[in-house]
Tab-separated table of C-alpha atoms and ligand atoms in Angstrom:
chain	number	residue	atom	x	y	z
A	1	MET	CA	14.599	8.864	19.723
A	2	THR	CA	11.846	11.127	18.370
A	3	GLN	CA	8.234	10.436	19.218
A	4	LEU	CA	6.767	8.460	16.356
A	5	ALA	CA	3.450	9.362	14.728
A	6	ILE	CA	1.812	6.072	15.736
A	7	SER	CA	2.113	3.418	18.453
A	8	PHE	CA	0.972	-0.194	18.528
A	9	THR	CA	-2.063	0.936	20.538
A	10	ASP	CA	-3.169	2.976	17.475
A	11	VAL	CA	-2.884	-0.151	15.292
A	12	VAL	CA	-4.860	-2.191	17.781
A	13	GLU	CA	-7.615	0.500	17.926
A	14	ALA	CA	-7.694	0.714	14.122
A	15	HIS	CA	-8.143	-3.058	14.009
A	16	ARG	CA	-11.148	-2.855	16.284
A	17	ARG	CA	-12.636	-0.082	14.112
A	18	ILE	CA	-12.321	-1.942	10.864
A	19	SER	CA	-13.222	-5.419	12.153
A	20	GLY	CA	-16.449	-6.722	10.687
A	21	VAL	CA	-16.146	-4.178	7.841
A	22	ALA	CA	-12.768	-5.044	6.228
A	23	HIS	CA	-12.263	-8.589	5.123
A	24	HIS	CA	-10.117	-10.801	7.333
A	25	THR	CA	-8.004	-11.899	4.333
A	26	PRO	CA	-6.474	-15.349	4.189
A	27	VAL	CA	-2.835	-16.227	4.633
A	28	LEU	CA	-1.790	-18.751	1.946
A	29	THR	CA	1.287	-20.961	1.630
A	30	SER	CA	2.849	-22.771	-1.338
A	31	ALA	CA	5.074	-25.867	-1.142
A	32	THR	CA	6.493	-24.888	-4.516
A	33	ALA	CA	7.419	-21.391	-3.331
A	34	ASP	CA	8.989	-22.851	-0.164
A	35	ALA	CA	11.008	-25.320	-2.186
A	36	GLN	CA	12.234	-22.628	-4.579
A	37	THR	CA	13.333	-20.314	-1.796
A	38	GLY	CA	14.384	-22.739	0.915
A	39	ALA	CA	12.176	-20.754	3.355
A	40	ARG	CA	8.662	-21.040	4.785
A	41	LEU	CA	6.551	-18.302	3.169
A	42	PHE	CA	3.296	-16.885	4.424
A	43	PHE	CA	1.383	-14.765	1.933
A	44	LYS	CA	-1.120	-12.221	3.397
A	45	CYS	CA	-3.636	-11.890	0.570
A	46	GLU	CA	-4.654	-8.231	0.597
A	47	ASN	CA	-5.374	-8.669	-3.139
A	48	LEU	CA	-8.529	-10.268	-1.769
A	49	GLN	CA	-9.342	-7.277	0.428
A	50	ARG	CA	-12.456	-5.157	-0.185
A	51	MET	CA	-11.827	-2.920	-3.313
A	52	GLY	CA	-8.865	-5.132	-4.001
A	53	ALA	CA	-6.091	-3.703	-1.831
A	54	PHE	CA	-4.981	-3.042	1.761
A	55	LYS	CA	-5.749	0.684	1.266
A	56	PHE	CA	-9.275	0.073	2.444
A	57	ARG	CA	-7.887	-0.419	5.967
A	58	GLY	CA	-6.301	2.978	6.278
A	59	GLY	CA	-9.044	4.860	4.422
A	60	TYR	CA	-11.787	3.427	6.570
A	61	ASN	CA	-9.816	4.007	9.782
A	62	ALA	CA	-9.258	7.650	8.841
A	63	ILE	CA	-12.891	8.403	8.001
A	64	ALA	CA	-14.001	6.574	11.179
A	65	GLN	CA	-12.118	9.132	13.244
A	66	LEU	CA	-13.529	12.345	11.769
A	67	SER	CA	-15.855	14.391	13.891
A	68	PRO	CA	-19.585	13.973	13.115
A	69	GLU	CA	-19.502	17.428	11.491
A	70	GLN	CA	-16.511	16.588	9.301
A	71	ARG	CA	-18.030	13.308	8.338
A	72	ALA	CA	-21.330	14.896	7.410
A	73	ALA	CA	-19.539	17.360	5.121
A	74	GLY	CA	-17.584	14.696	3.201
A	75	VAL	CA	-14.028	13.847	2.236
A	76	ALA	CA	-11.644	14.400	-0.633
A	77	ALA	CA	-8.676	12.575	-2.013
A	78	PHE	CA	-6.359	13.081	-4.984
A	79	SER	CA	-5.297	9.685	-6.436
A	80	SER	CA	-5.701	7.636	-9.597
A	81	GLY	CA	-5.158	4.340	-7.880
A	82	ASN	CA	-6.207	2.219	-5.000
A	83	HIS	CA	-6.465	5.077	-2.447
A	84	ALA	CA	-9.194	6.645	-4.602
A	85	GLN	CA	-11.264	3.456	-4.492
A	86	ALA	CA	-10.607	2.979	-0.784
A	87	ILE	CA	-11.837	6.466	0.082
A	88	ALA	CA	-14.862	6.245	-2.237
A	89	LEU	CA	-15.969	2.886	-0.712
A	90	SER	CA	-15.234	3.915	2.893
A	91	ALA	CA	-17.169	7.201	2.435
A	92	ARG	CA	-20.127	5.284	1.025
A	93	LEU	CA	-20.107	2.901	3.982
A	94	PHE	CA	-20.266	5.914	6.308
A	95	GLY	CA	-23.040	7.458	4.234
A	96	THR	CA	-20.991	10.479	3.284
A	97	ARG	CA	-19.648	11.940	-0.018
A	98	ALA	CA	-16.212	11.480	-1.429
A	99	VAL	CA	-14.759	13.831	-4.040
A	100	ILE	CA	-11.869	12.225	-5.860
A	101	VAL	CA	-9.551	14.319	-7.970
A	102	MET	CA	-8.065	12.243	-10.819
A	103	PRO	CA	-6.053	13.087	-13.978
A	104	LYS	CA	-8.075	13.310	-17.191
A	105	ASP	CA	-5.964	10.662	-18.754
A	106	ALA	CA	-6.240	8.069	-15.884
A	107	PRO	CA	-7.232	4.643	-17.133
A	108	ALA	CA	-10.998	4.602	-17.858
A	109	ALA	CA	-11.321	1.400	-15.777
A	110	LYS	CA	-9.950	3.192	-12.685
A	111	ILE	CA	-12.275	6.213	-13.169
A	112	ALA	CA	-15.169	3.786	-13.609
A	113	ALA	CA	-14.206	1.756	-10.511
A	114	THR	CA	-14.009	4.902	-8.403
A	115	ARG	CA	-17.434	6.034	-9.671
A	116	GLY	CA	-18.740	2.518	-9.093
A	117	TYR	CA	-17.936	2.834	-5.351
A	118	GLY	CA	-19.889	6.153	-5.319
A	119	GLY	CA	-17.013	8.564	-5.652
A	120	GLU	CA	-17.627	11.965	-7.293
A	121	VAL	CA	-14.753	12.166	-9.763
A	122	VAL	CA	-13.372	15.568	-10.602
A	123	LEU	CA	-10.951	15.398	-13.600
A	124	TYR	CA	-7.981	17.713	-14.073
A	125	ASP	CA	-5.259	18.124	-16.723
A	126	ARG	CA	-2.064	16.847	-15.142
A	127	TYR	CA	0.120	18.913	-17.495
A	128	THR	CA	-1.493	22.301	-16.887
A	129	GLU	CA	-3.207	22.023	-13.450
A	130	ASP	CA	-1.978	21.300	-9.965
A	131	ARG	CA	-3.963	18.560	-8.295
A	132	GLN	CA	-3.044	19.614	-4.785
A	133	GLU	CA	-4.282	23.135	-5.475
A	134	ILE	CA	-7.574	21.790	-6.991
A	135	SER	CA	-8.127	19.451	-4.055
A	136	GLN	CA	-7.409	22.135	-1.479
A	137	ARG	CA	-9.794	24.584	-3.218
A	138	LEU	CA	-12.510	21.926	-3.371
A	139	ALA	CA	-11.958	21.040	0.223
A	140	ARG	CA	-12.120	24.763	1.259
A	141	GLU	CA	-15.170	25.595	-0.785
A	142	GLN	CA	-17.178	22.483	0.167
A	143	GLY	CA	-15.847	21.858	3.717
A	144	LEU	CA	-14.345	18.511	2.718
A	145	THR	CA	-11.594	16.822	4.737
A	146	LEU	CA	-8.665	15.845	2.602
A	147	ILE	CA	-7.370	12.307	3.335
A	148	PRO	CA	-3.808	11.706	2.137
A	149	PRO	CA	-2.802	8.313	0.698
A	150	PHE	CA	-0.027	7.518	3.163
A	151	ASP	CA	1.295	10.440	5.228
A	152	HIS	CA	-1.328	10.541	7.969
A	153	PRO	CA	-1.247	8.745	11.383
A	154	HIS	CA	-4.795	7.343	11.015
A	155	VAL	CA	-4.000	5.993	7.532
A	156	MET	CA	-0.695	4.470	8.735
A	157	ALA	CA	-2.318	2.841	11.771
A	158	GLY	CA	-5.041	1.348	9.563
A	159	GLN	CA	-2.512	-0.099	7.140
A	160	GLY	CA	-0.628	-1.683	10.006
A	161	THR	CA	-3.606	-3.963	10.764
A	162	ALA	CA	-2.603	-6.046	7.713
A	163	ALA	CA	0.651	-7.089	9.414
A	164	LYS	CA	-1.030	-7.464	12.792
A	165	GLU	CA	-3.475	-9.991	11.277
A	166	LEU	CA	-0.673	-11.770	9.480
A	167	PHE	CA	1.177	-12.364	12.746
A	168	GLU	CA	-2.000	-13.532	14.431
A	169	GLN	CA	-2.663	-15.956	11.558
A	170	ALA	CA	0.870	-17.265	10.801
A	171	GLY	CA	2.485	-17.183	14.269
A	172	PRO	CA	6.054	-16.037	14.858
A	173	LEU	CA	7.927	-14.758	11.790
A	174	ASP	CA	11.663	-14.192	11.330
A	175	VAL	CA	11.312	-11.790	8.320
A	176	LEU	CA	8.535	-9.518	7.086
A	177	LEU	CA	8.642	-8.358	3.410
A	178	VAL	CA	6.403	-5.359	2.654
A	179	PRO	CA	5.836	-3.357	-0.562
A	180	LEU	CA	6.930	0.284	-0.230
A	181	GLY	CA	5.563	3.415	-1.921
A	182	GLY	CA	5.112	6.336	0.389
A	183	GLY	CA	5.498	4.168	3.460
A	184	GLY	CA	2.001	4.011	4.934
A	185	LEU	CA	1.862	0.206	4.754
A	186	LEU	CA	5.455	-0.334	5.815
A	187	SER	CA	5.337	2.095	8.728
A	188	GLY	CA	2.163	0.610	10.161
A	189	SER	CA	3.431	-2.890	9.568
A	190	ALA	CA	6.746	-2.077	11.229
A	191	VAL	CA	5.007	-0.779	14.413
A	192	ALA	CA	2.885	-3.957	14.541
A	193	ALA	CA	5.782	-6.289	13.955
A	194	ARG	CA	8.108	-4.650	16.497
A	195	ALA	CA	5.380	-4.932	19.173
A	196	MET	CA	4.303	-8.475	18.355
A	197	HIS	CA	7.649	-10.080	17.419
A	198	PRO	CA	10.543	-7.787	18.372
A	199	GLY	CA	13.146	-10.032	16.719
A	200	CYS	CA	11.467	-10.068	13.279
A	201	LYS	CA	13.490	-8.430	10.593
A	202	ILE	CA	11.388	-5.811	8.714
A	203	ILE	CA	12.290	-5.223	5.090
A	204	GLY	CA	10.655	-2.776	2.656
A	205	VAL	CA	10.706	-3.579	-1.049
A	206	GLU	CA	10.699	-0.902	-3.772
A	207	PRO	CA	10.914	-0.937	-7.558
A	208	GLU	CA	14.498	-0.670	-8.775
A	209	ALA	CA	13.591	2.400	-10.797
A	210	GLY	CA	12.234	4.223	-7.780
A	211	ASN	CA	14.513	3.478	-4.804
A	212	ASP	CA	13.947	6.829	-3.017
A	213	GLY	CA	13.117	4.935	0.201
A	214	GLN	CA	16.469	3.065	0.103
A	215	GLN	CA	18.304	6.320	-0.634
A	216	SER	CA	16.465	8.127	2.172
A	217	LEU	CA	17.341	5.534	4.795
A	218	ARG	CA	20.999	5.672	3.713
A	219	ALA	CA	21.100	9.465	3.576
A	220	GLY	CA	19.214	9.906	6.873
A	221	ARG	CA	16.775	12.401	5.211
A	222	ILE	CA	13.858	12.252	2.767
A	223	VAL	CA	15.322	12.021	-0.713
A	224	GLU	CA	13.045	13.117	-3.564
A	225	ILE	CA	13.200	11.546	-7.065
A	226	ARG	CA	11.416	12.066	-10.354
A	227	THR	CA	8.303	9.911	-10.923
A	228	PRO	CA	9.919	6.476	-11.524
A	229	ASP	CA	9.249	4.556	-14.749
A	230	THR	CA	8.032	1.140	-13.470
A	231	ILE	CA	5.046	-1.193	-13.866
A	232	ALA	CA	4.556	-0.974	-10.091
A	233	ASP	CA	2.113	1.955	-10.378
A	234	GLY	CA	1.235	1.856	-6.721
A	235	ALA	CA	4.804	2.657	-5.813
A	236	GLN	CA	5.479	5.516	-8.204
A	237	THR	CA	5.804	7.927	-5.283
A	238	GLN	CA	8.503	10.579	-5.433
A	239	HIS	CA	9.330	10.682	-1.709
A	240	LEU	CA	8.449	9.247	1.702
A	241	GLY	CA	6.233	11.242	4.091
A	242	HIS	CA	7.082	13.395	7.061
A	243	TYR	CA	5.153	11.030	9.342
A	244	THR	CA	6.261	7.808	7.630
A	245	PHE	CA	9.978	8.436	7.293
A	246	PRO	CA	10.885	8.646	11.032
A	247	VAL	CA	8.988	5.375	11.649
A	248	LEU	CA	10.910	3.651	8.890
A	249	GLN	CA	14.222	5.164	10.050
A	250	GLN	CA	13.698	3.835	13.538
A	251	LEU	CA	12.101	0.483	12.913
A	252	VAL	CA	12.935	-0.909	9.481
A	253	ASP	CA	16.016	-3.107	9.091
A	254	ASP	CA	16.540	-2.739	5.365
A	255	ILE	CA	14.991	-1.624	2.063
A	256	VAL	CA	15.730	-3.681	-1.075
A	257	THR	CA	14.696	-3.329	-4.647
A	258	VAL	CA	13.393	-5.581	-7.467
A	259	SER	CA	13.210	-5.096	-11.262
A	260	ASP	CA	10.068	-4.971	-13.374
A	261	ALA	CA	11.021	-8.333	-14.903
A	262	GLN	CA	11.153	-9.841	-11.422
A	263	LEU	CA	7.716	-8.445	-10.705
A	264	VAL	CA	6.325	-10.045	-13.840
A	265	GLU	CA	7.949	-13.342	-12.871
A	266	ALA	CA	6.202	-13.223	-9.467
A	267	MET	CA	2.885	-12.279	-11.095
A	268	ARG	CA	3.203	-15.295	-13.291
A	269	PHE	CA	3.975	-17.537	-10.324
A	270	PHE	CA	0.848	-16.363	-8.467
A	271	ALA	CA	-1.361	-16.783	-11.514
A	272	GLY	CA	-0.026	-20.209	-12.486
A	273	ARG	CA	0.649	-21.861	-9.146
A	274	MET	CA	-1.574	-20.214	-6.597
A	275	LYS	CA	-4.462	-19.040	-8.850
A	276	LEU	CA	-4.097	-15.545	-7.476
A	277	VAL	CA	-4.328	-12.271	-9.392
A	278	VAL	CA	-1.746	-9.927	-7.870
A	279	GLU	CA	-1.005	-6.483	-9.349
A	280	PRO	CA	2.580	-5.598	-10.140
A	281	THR	CA	3.006	-3.420	-6.955
A	282	GLY	CA	1.433	-6.173	-4.894
A	283	CYS	CA	4.238	-8.519	-5.989
A	284	LEU	CA	7.105	-6.405	-4.619
A	285	GLY	CA	7.613	-8.365	-1.396
A	286	ALA	CA	7.258	-11.783	-3.046
A	287	ALA	CA	9.591	-10.852	-5.897
A	288	ALA	CA	12.270	-9.964	-3.377
A	289	ALA	CA	11.907	-13.400	-1.854
A	290	PHE	CA	11.946	-15.212	-5.196
A	291	ALA	CA	14.887	-13.182	-6.516
A	292	GLY	CA	17.001	-13.806	-3.412
A	293	LYS	CA	17.115	-10.107	-2.534
A	294	ALA	CA	16.745	-10.747	1.198
A	295	PRO	CA	18.395	-13.410	3.421
A	296	ILE	CA	15.469	-15.751	4.027
A	297	ALA	CA	16.879	-19.348	3.773
A	298	GLY	CA	15.544	-21.504	6.577
A	299	LYS	CA	13.342	-18.688	7.900
A	300	ARG	CA	9.655	-18.154	8.480
A	301	VAL	CA	8.818	-15.220	6.194
A	302	GLY	CA	5.696	-13.073	6.113
A	303	ILE	CA	4.958	-11.441	2.754
A	304	ILE	CA	2.190	-8.895	2.164
A	305	LEU	CA	0.511	-9.264	-1.241
A	306	SER	CA	-0.743	-5.687	-1.108
A	307	GLY	CA	-3.245	-5.566	-3.979
A	308	GLY	CA	-4.763	-7.217	-7.018
A	309	ASN	CA	-6.143	-4.315	-9.090
A	310	VAL	CA	-4.739	-4.597	-12.578
A	311	ASP	CA	-6.442	-3.889	-15.892
A	312	MET	CA	-7.176	-7.267	-17.459
A	313	ALA	CA	-5.724	-6.398	-20.892
A	314	ARG	CA	-2.505	-5.189	-19.249
A	315	TYR	CA	-2.414	-8.213	-16.997
A	316	ALA	CA	-2.730	-10.583	-19.968
A	317	ALA	CA	-0.046	-8.689	-21.842
A	318	LEU	CA	2.385	-8.801	-18.881
A	319	LEU	CA	1.814	-12.514	-18.320
A	320	GLY	CA	2.290	-13.183	-22.038
A	321	GLN	CA	5.685	-11.554	-22.122
A	322	VAL	CA	8.572	-13.898	-22.882
A	323	PRO	CA	10.350	-14.429	-19.512
A	324	ALA	CA	13.555	-12.370	-19.285
A	325	GLN	CA	16.790	-14.394	-19.396
A	326	ASP	CA	19.032	-13.202	-16.669
B	401	PLP	C1	-0.494	2.126	-2.290
B	401	PLP	C2	0.061	0.769	-2.555
B	401	PLP	C3	1.324	0.354	-2.119
B	401	PLP	C4	2.296	1.302	-1.407
B	401	PLP	O1	1.786	1.712	-0.174
B	401	PLP	P1	2.368	2.919	0.616
B	401	PLP	O2	1.584	3.009	1.839
B	401	PLP	O3	2.251	4.134	-0.239
B	401	PLP	O4	3.815	2.594	0.868
B	401	PLP	C5	1.679	-0.950	-2.312
B	401	PLP	N1	0.890	-1.788	-2.984
B	401	PLP	C6	-0.348	-1.457	-3.447
B	401	PLP	C7	-1.181	-2.432	-4.139
B	401	PLP	C8	-0.814	-0.183	-3.251
B	401	PLP	O5	-2.025	0.229	-3.713
């Protein structure tokens, strides 16, 4: 067994760092969902987290561990999604600057949200410029510390606090269903679950169009794919990370996939039945439960609703779609 990038102690310490700053999000249940699935489901509502997703946990935990000099100089991130907002907000709470590199054609609402949290947005052309090169140059020139969206031990440990809280709130669980992009949330959650309830089955859920994680576990190496075409924009990663993959390989029981239509169905359920706005990526775990993608009958099942940031016009359009007949 290789030494993993994080231990449960790291998750416990991360939890101490973020407590009182991150929201202690509720765990909700639904008699209707239980009846539909024949299981007892516990939804961890990270759509109600600060900035609207679990990513605040990892971002804040990473900035909290910089040296005073690093923190004074500021941080940088390249992202057009929830990680950008997490870093912008966390930096502001620490009184430092955050430079966020985003594509010129990113949704205006996302750019505005990142600026709203105090992030200094640097735009680039994704067809002619390399974002990694731009971020590294900015970091070098301005002494900024680059914080990656998932492949960093401090980020992974911070994300794992979502599952730790879920176990503390819901009690013993037989199965844990976790959305999977680059594996920050799943790796941290797996470390927490194994330590708190060793018998719990840990299952990652990816979009059908982007099952690089499933392929990677089967192949025993990191498989890279082209940017997948899916409405789950928080899981459009092309490959797992060098820190996250070994954790998933050692601790995760299975990775399953769901279709975009199944994500929309889950979004509709949360809106209609539970009055919750959950973004497509945030529905991955729940959609797997609703679509029977994981053996959960008769079990106590923890499901992380990872985020709720979705453009309102897009949300309305998705909910208004005629349900797929399958
Ligand atoms: C980033 C993100 C994910 C995927 O998390 P990883 O740590 O990259 O696996 C899932 N859901 C939402 C809402 C996200 O923003």
